[in-house]
Short mmCIF file of C-alpha atoms and ligand atoms in Angstrom, two decimals:
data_model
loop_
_atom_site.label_atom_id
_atom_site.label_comp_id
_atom_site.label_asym_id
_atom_site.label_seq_id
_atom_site.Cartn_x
_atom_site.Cartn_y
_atom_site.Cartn_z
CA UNK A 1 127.04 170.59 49.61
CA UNK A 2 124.79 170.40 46.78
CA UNK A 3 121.39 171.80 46.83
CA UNK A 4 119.51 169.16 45.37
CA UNK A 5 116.53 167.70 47.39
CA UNK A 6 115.36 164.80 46.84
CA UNK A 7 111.28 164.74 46.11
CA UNK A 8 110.37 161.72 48.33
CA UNK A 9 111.81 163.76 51.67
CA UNK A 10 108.98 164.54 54.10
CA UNK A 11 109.37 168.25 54.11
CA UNK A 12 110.22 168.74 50.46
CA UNK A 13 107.14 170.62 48.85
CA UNK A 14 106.89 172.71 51.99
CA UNK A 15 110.73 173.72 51.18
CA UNK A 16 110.14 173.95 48.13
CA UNK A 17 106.66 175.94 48.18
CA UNK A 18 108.75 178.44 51.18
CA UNK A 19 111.73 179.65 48.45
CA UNK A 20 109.11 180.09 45.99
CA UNK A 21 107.13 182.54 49.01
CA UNK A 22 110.20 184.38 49.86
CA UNK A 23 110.91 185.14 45.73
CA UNK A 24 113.67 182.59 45.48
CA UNK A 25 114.10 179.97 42.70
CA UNK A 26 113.44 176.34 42.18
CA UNK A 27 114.70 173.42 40.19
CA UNK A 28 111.33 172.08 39.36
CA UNK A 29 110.83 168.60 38.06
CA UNK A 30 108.43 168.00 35.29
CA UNK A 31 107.20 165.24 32.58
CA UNK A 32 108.56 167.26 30.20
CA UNK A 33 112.54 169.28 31.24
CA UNK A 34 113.02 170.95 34.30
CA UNK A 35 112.01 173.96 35.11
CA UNK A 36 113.53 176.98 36.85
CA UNK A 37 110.39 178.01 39.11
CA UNK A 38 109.97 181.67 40.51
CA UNK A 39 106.36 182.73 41.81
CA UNK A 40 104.36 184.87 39.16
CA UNK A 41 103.65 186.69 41.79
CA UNK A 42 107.15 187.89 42.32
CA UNK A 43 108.53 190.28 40.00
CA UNK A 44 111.99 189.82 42.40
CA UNK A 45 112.12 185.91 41.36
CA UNK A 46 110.71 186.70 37.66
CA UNK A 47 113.56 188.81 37.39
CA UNK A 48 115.94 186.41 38.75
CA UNK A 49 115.17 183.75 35.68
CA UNK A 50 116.40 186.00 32.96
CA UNK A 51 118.82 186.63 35.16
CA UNK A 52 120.17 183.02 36.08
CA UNK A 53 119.45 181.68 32.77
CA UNK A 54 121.09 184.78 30.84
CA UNK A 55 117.70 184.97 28.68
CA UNK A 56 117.40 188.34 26.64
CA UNK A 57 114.36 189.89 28.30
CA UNK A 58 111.33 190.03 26.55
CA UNK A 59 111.14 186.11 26.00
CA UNK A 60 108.12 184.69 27.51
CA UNK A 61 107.82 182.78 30.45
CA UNK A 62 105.13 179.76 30.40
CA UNK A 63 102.75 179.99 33.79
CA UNK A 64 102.27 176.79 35.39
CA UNK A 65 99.24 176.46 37.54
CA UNK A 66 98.16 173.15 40.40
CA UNK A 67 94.55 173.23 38.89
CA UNK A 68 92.31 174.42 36.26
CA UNK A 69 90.32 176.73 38.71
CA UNK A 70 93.40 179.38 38.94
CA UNK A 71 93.05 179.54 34.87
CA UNK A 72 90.63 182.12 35.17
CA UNK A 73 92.97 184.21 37.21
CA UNK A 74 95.63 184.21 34.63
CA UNK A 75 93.50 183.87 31.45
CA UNK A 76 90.38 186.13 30.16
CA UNK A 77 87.84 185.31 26.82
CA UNK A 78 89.33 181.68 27.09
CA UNK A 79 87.81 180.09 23.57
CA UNK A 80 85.38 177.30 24.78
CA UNK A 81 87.54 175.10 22.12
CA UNK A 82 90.46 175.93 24.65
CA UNK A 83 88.53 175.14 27.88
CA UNK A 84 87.25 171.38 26.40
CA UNK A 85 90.76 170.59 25.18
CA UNK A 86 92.51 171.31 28.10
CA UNK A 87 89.85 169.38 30.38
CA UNK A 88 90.76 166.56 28.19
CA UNK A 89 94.53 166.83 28.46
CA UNK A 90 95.73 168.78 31.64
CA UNK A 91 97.38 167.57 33.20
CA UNK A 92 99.96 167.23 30.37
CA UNK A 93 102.68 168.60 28.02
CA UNK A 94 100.37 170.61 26.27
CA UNK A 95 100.81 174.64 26.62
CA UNK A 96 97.65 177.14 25.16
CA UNK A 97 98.51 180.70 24.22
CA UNK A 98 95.63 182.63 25.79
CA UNK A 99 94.88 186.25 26.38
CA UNK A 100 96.32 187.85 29.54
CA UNK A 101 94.59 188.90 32.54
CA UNK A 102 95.70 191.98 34.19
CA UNK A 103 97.31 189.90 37.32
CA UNK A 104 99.84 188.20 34.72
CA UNK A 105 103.49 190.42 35.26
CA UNK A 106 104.99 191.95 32.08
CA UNK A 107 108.14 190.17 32.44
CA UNK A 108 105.99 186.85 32.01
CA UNK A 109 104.46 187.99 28.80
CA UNK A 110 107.28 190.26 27.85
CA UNK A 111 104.47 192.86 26.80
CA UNK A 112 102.54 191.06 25.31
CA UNK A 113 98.79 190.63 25.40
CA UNK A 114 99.11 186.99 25.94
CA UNK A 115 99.77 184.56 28.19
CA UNK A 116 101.12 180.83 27.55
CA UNK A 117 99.98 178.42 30.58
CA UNK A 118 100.17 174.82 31.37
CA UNK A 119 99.49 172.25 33.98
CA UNK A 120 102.47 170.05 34.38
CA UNK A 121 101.60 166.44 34.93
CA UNK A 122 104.46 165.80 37.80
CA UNK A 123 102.36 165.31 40.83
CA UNK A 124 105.52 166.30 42.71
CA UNK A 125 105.55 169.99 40.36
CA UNK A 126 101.23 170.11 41.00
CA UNK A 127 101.76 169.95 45.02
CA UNK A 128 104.98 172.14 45.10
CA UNK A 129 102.58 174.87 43.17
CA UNK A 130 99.28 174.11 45.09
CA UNK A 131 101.38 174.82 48.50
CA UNK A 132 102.52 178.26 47.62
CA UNK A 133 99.31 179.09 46.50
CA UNK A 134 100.13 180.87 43.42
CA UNK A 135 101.38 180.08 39.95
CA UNK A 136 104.45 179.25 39.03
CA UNK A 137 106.44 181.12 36.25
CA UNK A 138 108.75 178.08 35.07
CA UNK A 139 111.27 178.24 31.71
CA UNK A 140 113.16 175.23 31.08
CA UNK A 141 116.01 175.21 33.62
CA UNK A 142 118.90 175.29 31.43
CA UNK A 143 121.33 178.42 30.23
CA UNK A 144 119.49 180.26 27.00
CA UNK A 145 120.05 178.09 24.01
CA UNK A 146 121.50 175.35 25.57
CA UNK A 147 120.23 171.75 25.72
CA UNK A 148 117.26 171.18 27.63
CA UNK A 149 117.23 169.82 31.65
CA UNK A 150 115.92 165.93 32.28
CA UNK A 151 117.69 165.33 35.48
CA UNK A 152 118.10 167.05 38.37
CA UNK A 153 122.12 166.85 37.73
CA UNK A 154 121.60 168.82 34.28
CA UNK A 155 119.70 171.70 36.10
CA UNK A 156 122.96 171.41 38.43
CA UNK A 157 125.78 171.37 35.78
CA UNK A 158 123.70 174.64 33.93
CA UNK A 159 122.80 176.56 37.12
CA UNK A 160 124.38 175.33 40.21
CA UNK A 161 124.11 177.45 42.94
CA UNK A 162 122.11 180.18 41.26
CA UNK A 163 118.89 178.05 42.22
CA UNK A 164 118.00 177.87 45.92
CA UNK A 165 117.40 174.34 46.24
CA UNK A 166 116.62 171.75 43.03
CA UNK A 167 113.84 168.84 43.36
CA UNK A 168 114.75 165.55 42.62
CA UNK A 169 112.18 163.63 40.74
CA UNK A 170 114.26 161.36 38.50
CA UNK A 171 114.46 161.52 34.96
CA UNK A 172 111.62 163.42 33.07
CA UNK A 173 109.22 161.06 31.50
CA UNK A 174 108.98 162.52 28.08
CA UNK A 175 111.94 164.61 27.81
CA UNK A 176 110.91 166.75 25.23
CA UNK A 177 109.19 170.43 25.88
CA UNK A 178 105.66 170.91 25.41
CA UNK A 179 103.25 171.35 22.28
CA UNK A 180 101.94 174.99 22.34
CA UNK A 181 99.48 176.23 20.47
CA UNK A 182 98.03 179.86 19.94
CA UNK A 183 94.51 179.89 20.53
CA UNK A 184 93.99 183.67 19.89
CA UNK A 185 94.14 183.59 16.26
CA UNK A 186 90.94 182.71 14.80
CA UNK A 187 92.35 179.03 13.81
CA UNK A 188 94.71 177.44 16.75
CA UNK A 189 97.99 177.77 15.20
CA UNK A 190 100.77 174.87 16.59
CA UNK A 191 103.74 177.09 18.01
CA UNK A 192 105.77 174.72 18.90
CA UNK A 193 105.71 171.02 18.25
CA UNK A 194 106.07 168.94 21.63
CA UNK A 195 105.14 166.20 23.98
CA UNK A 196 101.26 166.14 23.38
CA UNK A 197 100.91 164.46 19.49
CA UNK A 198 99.42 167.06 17.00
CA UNK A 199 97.32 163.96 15.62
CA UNK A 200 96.11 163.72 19.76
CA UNK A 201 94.86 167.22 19.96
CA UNK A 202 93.24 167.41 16.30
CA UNK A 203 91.23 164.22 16.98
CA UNK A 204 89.68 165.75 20.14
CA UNK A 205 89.01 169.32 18.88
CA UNK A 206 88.26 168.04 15.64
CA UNK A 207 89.97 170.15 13.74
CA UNK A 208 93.25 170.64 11.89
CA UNK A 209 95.79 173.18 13.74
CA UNK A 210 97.48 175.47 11.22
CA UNK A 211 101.24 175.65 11.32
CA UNK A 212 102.39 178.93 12.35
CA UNK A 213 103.75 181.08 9.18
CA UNK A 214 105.27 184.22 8.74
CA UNK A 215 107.13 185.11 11.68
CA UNK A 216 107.07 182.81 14.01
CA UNK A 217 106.13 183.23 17.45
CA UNK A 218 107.84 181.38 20.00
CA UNK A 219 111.43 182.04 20.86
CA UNK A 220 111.65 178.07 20.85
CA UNK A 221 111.38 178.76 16.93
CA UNK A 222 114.74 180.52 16.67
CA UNK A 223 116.81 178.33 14.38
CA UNK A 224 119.64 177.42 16.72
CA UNK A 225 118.50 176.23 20.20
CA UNK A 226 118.34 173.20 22.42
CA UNK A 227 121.99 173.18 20.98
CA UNK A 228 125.20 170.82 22.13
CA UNK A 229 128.48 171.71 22.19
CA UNK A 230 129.55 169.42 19.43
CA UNK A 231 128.52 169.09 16.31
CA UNK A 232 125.13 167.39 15.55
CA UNK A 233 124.91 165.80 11.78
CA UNK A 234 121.36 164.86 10.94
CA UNK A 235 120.49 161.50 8.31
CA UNK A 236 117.11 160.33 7.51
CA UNK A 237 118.94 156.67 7.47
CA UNK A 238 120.79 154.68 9.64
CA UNK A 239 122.74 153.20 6.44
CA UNK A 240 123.90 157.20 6.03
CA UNK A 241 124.62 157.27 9.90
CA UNK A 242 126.57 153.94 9.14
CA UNK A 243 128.64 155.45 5.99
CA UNK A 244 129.44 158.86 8.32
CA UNK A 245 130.37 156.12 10.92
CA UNK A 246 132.91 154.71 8.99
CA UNK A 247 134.48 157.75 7.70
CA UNK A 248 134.55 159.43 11.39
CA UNK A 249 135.38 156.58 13.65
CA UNK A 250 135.02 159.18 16.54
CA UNK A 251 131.49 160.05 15.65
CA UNK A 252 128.66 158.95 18.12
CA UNK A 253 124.98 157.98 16.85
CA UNK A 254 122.61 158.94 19.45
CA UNK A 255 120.78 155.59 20.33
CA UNK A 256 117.24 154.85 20.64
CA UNK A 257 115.66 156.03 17.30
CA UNK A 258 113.67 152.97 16.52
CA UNK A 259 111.86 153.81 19.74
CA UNK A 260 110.41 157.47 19.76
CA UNK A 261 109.18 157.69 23.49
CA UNK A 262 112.42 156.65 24.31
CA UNK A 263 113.90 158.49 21.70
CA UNK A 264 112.63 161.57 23.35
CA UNK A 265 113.28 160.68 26.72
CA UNK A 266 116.82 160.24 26.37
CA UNK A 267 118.25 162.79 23.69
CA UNK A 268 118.83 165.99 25.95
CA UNK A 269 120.91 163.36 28.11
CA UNK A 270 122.39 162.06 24.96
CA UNK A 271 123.64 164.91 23.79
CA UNK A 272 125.02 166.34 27.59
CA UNK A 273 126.77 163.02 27.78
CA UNK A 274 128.15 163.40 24.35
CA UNK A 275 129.64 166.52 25.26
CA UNK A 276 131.10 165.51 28.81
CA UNK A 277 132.91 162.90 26.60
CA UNK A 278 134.09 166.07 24.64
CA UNK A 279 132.45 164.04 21.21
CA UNK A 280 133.02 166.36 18.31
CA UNK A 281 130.47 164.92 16.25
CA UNK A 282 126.92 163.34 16.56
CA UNK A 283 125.10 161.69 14.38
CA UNK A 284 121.13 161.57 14.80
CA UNK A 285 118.49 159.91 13.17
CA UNK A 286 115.63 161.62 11.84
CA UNK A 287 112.44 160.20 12.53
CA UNK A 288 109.02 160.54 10.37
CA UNK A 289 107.61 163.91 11.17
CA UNK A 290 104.21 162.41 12.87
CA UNK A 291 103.87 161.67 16.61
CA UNK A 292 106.36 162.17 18.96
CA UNK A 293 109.07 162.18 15.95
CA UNK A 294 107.59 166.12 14.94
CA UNK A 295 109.26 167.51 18.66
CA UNK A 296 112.33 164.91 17.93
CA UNK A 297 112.84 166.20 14.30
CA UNK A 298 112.60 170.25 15.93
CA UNK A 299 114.68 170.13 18.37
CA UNK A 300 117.28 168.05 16.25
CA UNK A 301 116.88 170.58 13.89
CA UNK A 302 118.03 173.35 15.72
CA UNK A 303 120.35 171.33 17.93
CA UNK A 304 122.52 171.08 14.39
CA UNK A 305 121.84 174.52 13.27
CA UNK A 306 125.71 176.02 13.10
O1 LIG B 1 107.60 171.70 28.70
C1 LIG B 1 107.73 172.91 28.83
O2 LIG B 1 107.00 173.72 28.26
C2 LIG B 1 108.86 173.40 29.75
C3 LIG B 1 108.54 172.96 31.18
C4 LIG B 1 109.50 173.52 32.19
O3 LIG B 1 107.22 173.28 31.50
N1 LIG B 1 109.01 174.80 29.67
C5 LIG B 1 109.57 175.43 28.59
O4 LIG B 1 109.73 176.80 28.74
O5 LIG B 1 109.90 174.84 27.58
P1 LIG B 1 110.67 177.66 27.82
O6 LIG B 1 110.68 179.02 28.43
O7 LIG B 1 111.97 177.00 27.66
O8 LIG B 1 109.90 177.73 26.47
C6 LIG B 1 108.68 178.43 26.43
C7 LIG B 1 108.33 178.83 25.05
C8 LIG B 1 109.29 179.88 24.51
O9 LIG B 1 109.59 179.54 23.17
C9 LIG B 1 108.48 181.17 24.61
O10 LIG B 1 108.84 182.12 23.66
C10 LIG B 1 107.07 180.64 24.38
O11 LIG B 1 107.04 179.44 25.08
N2 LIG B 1 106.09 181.58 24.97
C11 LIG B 1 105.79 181.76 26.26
N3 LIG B 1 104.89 182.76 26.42
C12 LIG B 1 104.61 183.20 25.18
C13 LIG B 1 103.77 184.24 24.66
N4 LIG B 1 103.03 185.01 25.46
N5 LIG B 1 103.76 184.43 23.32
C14 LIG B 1 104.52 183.66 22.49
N6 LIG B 1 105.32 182.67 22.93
C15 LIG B 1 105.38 182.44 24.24
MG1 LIG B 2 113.74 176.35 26.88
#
């Protein structure tokens, strides 16, 4: 028996919203990956995430909230910058670094003083949160450093039974994790390139987002992540892709990159399939760095890191 629910069943959220009450864990579909949902309200289930992912402790969980009126709960000195952009764009893959409030748990913000919080734009994710009343602590559901979740069946392969029951929403829309960006330095830095377009969110603010330097932030910034079993070679062609073709006739190209939304959408599932194939070498596409193709180019990146 599997314990994937499907998100169209009656009952569903109320399941769903129940494990979260009684500290267990959910698969949680969103636009973005799955998550693996515990209640921030839970150290018990907070706990559990490191522990069913095998994440090093001390790597921050994002909060996901139903609505913007439990920010304030979570959040404290929110920038007024912060609170117009993310009236404009939550819900969405967008995730602000904010300072803590003293109700966020330690493990969330691994000691730190802040706090990185989204609204996920799955209705099914907004209702499942709404019901239990409480945020959601949610990293994506796969084990640390592997590829990301999009379907229901990845959060399966990675986790199985260590999740109490996984919701079935189909295929994540966007498939790549979401922008984050630090808005307690005194210019919003971008921490980690995502769903939401940089262009998007400096058009509405107004103003350009430095690039984090130094060291970086984010544990999504370590160099090898999001990373398949096989090898991953990365051209900025597709005559190179053609040449490495030729000379590896068991190479795979992973399909799609004349269409970035689709591009993103598909190359976590790309890249599982590869492997359940047991393909020893990919061969990706780079695409410009502007758009959607700046989260594409990332998590390629670090998908071919050795
Ligand atoms: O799209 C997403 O953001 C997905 C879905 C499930 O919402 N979630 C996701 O979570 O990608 P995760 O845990 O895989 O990546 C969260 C990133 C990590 O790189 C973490 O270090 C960073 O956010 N992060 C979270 N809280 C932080 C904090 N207080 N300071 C610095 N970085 C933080
Ligand atoms: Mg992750």
């Amino acid at each position: 028996m599997s314990n994937i629910v499907n998100s169209n069943a009656m009952d569903t959220a109320e399941r769903a919203a129940e494990v979260l009450t009684r500290g267990g864990l959910i698969g949680l579909p969103t636009e973005t990956v799955y998550g693996l949902a515990g209640s921030a309200a839970s150290e018990r289930a907070l706990s559990k995430i490191f522990e069913v992912k095998g994440r090093p402790v001390g790597h921050p969980l994002i909060v996901h909230l139903a609505s913007l009126d439990q920010l304030d709960h979570y959040a404290q000195s929110v920038p007024q910058t912060a609170v117009s952009l993310v009236e404009a764009c939550w819900p969405g893959p967008l995730t602000l670094l904010l300072q803590r409030s003293r109700h966020v748990s330690d493990l969330i913000t691994g000691n730190r003083h802040t706090v990185a919080i989204r609204i996920p734009a799955n209705e099914c994710a907004r209702s499942i949160i709404a019901m239990h009343g409480h945020a959601v602590a949610a990293p994506s559901a796969n084990r640390f450093g592997h590829v990301s979740p999009t379907t229901a069946e990845h959060v399966l392969a990675d986790l199985g039974e260590n999740v109490d029951i996984i919701v079935d929403d189909g295929p994540c829309t966007i498939g790549v994790e979401s922008t984050i960006i630090d808005f307690t330095t005194p210019v919003p830095q971008l921490l980690r390139p995502g769903g939401f377009a940089l262009e998007d969110l400096e058009e509405l603010m107004g103003i350009h987002v430095a690039m984090p330097d130094g060291e970086s932030r984010a544990s999504g910034m370590l160099e090898s992540h999001y990373a398949p079993k096989g090898k991953l070679q990365l051209v900025d062609s597709l005559p190179d892709a053609i040449s490495i073709i030729r000379a590896h006739s068991e190479a795979r190209l992973i399909d799609h990159w004349g269409n970035l939304p689709l591009y993103a959408a598909s190359l976590y599932a790309q890249m599982r399939q590869a492997d359940k194939d047991g393909v020893q070498l990919m061969v990706a596409i780079n695409p410009a760095p502007t758009g959607l193709g700046r989260a594409i180019r990332d998590r390629l990146k670090k998908a071919a890191h050795p």
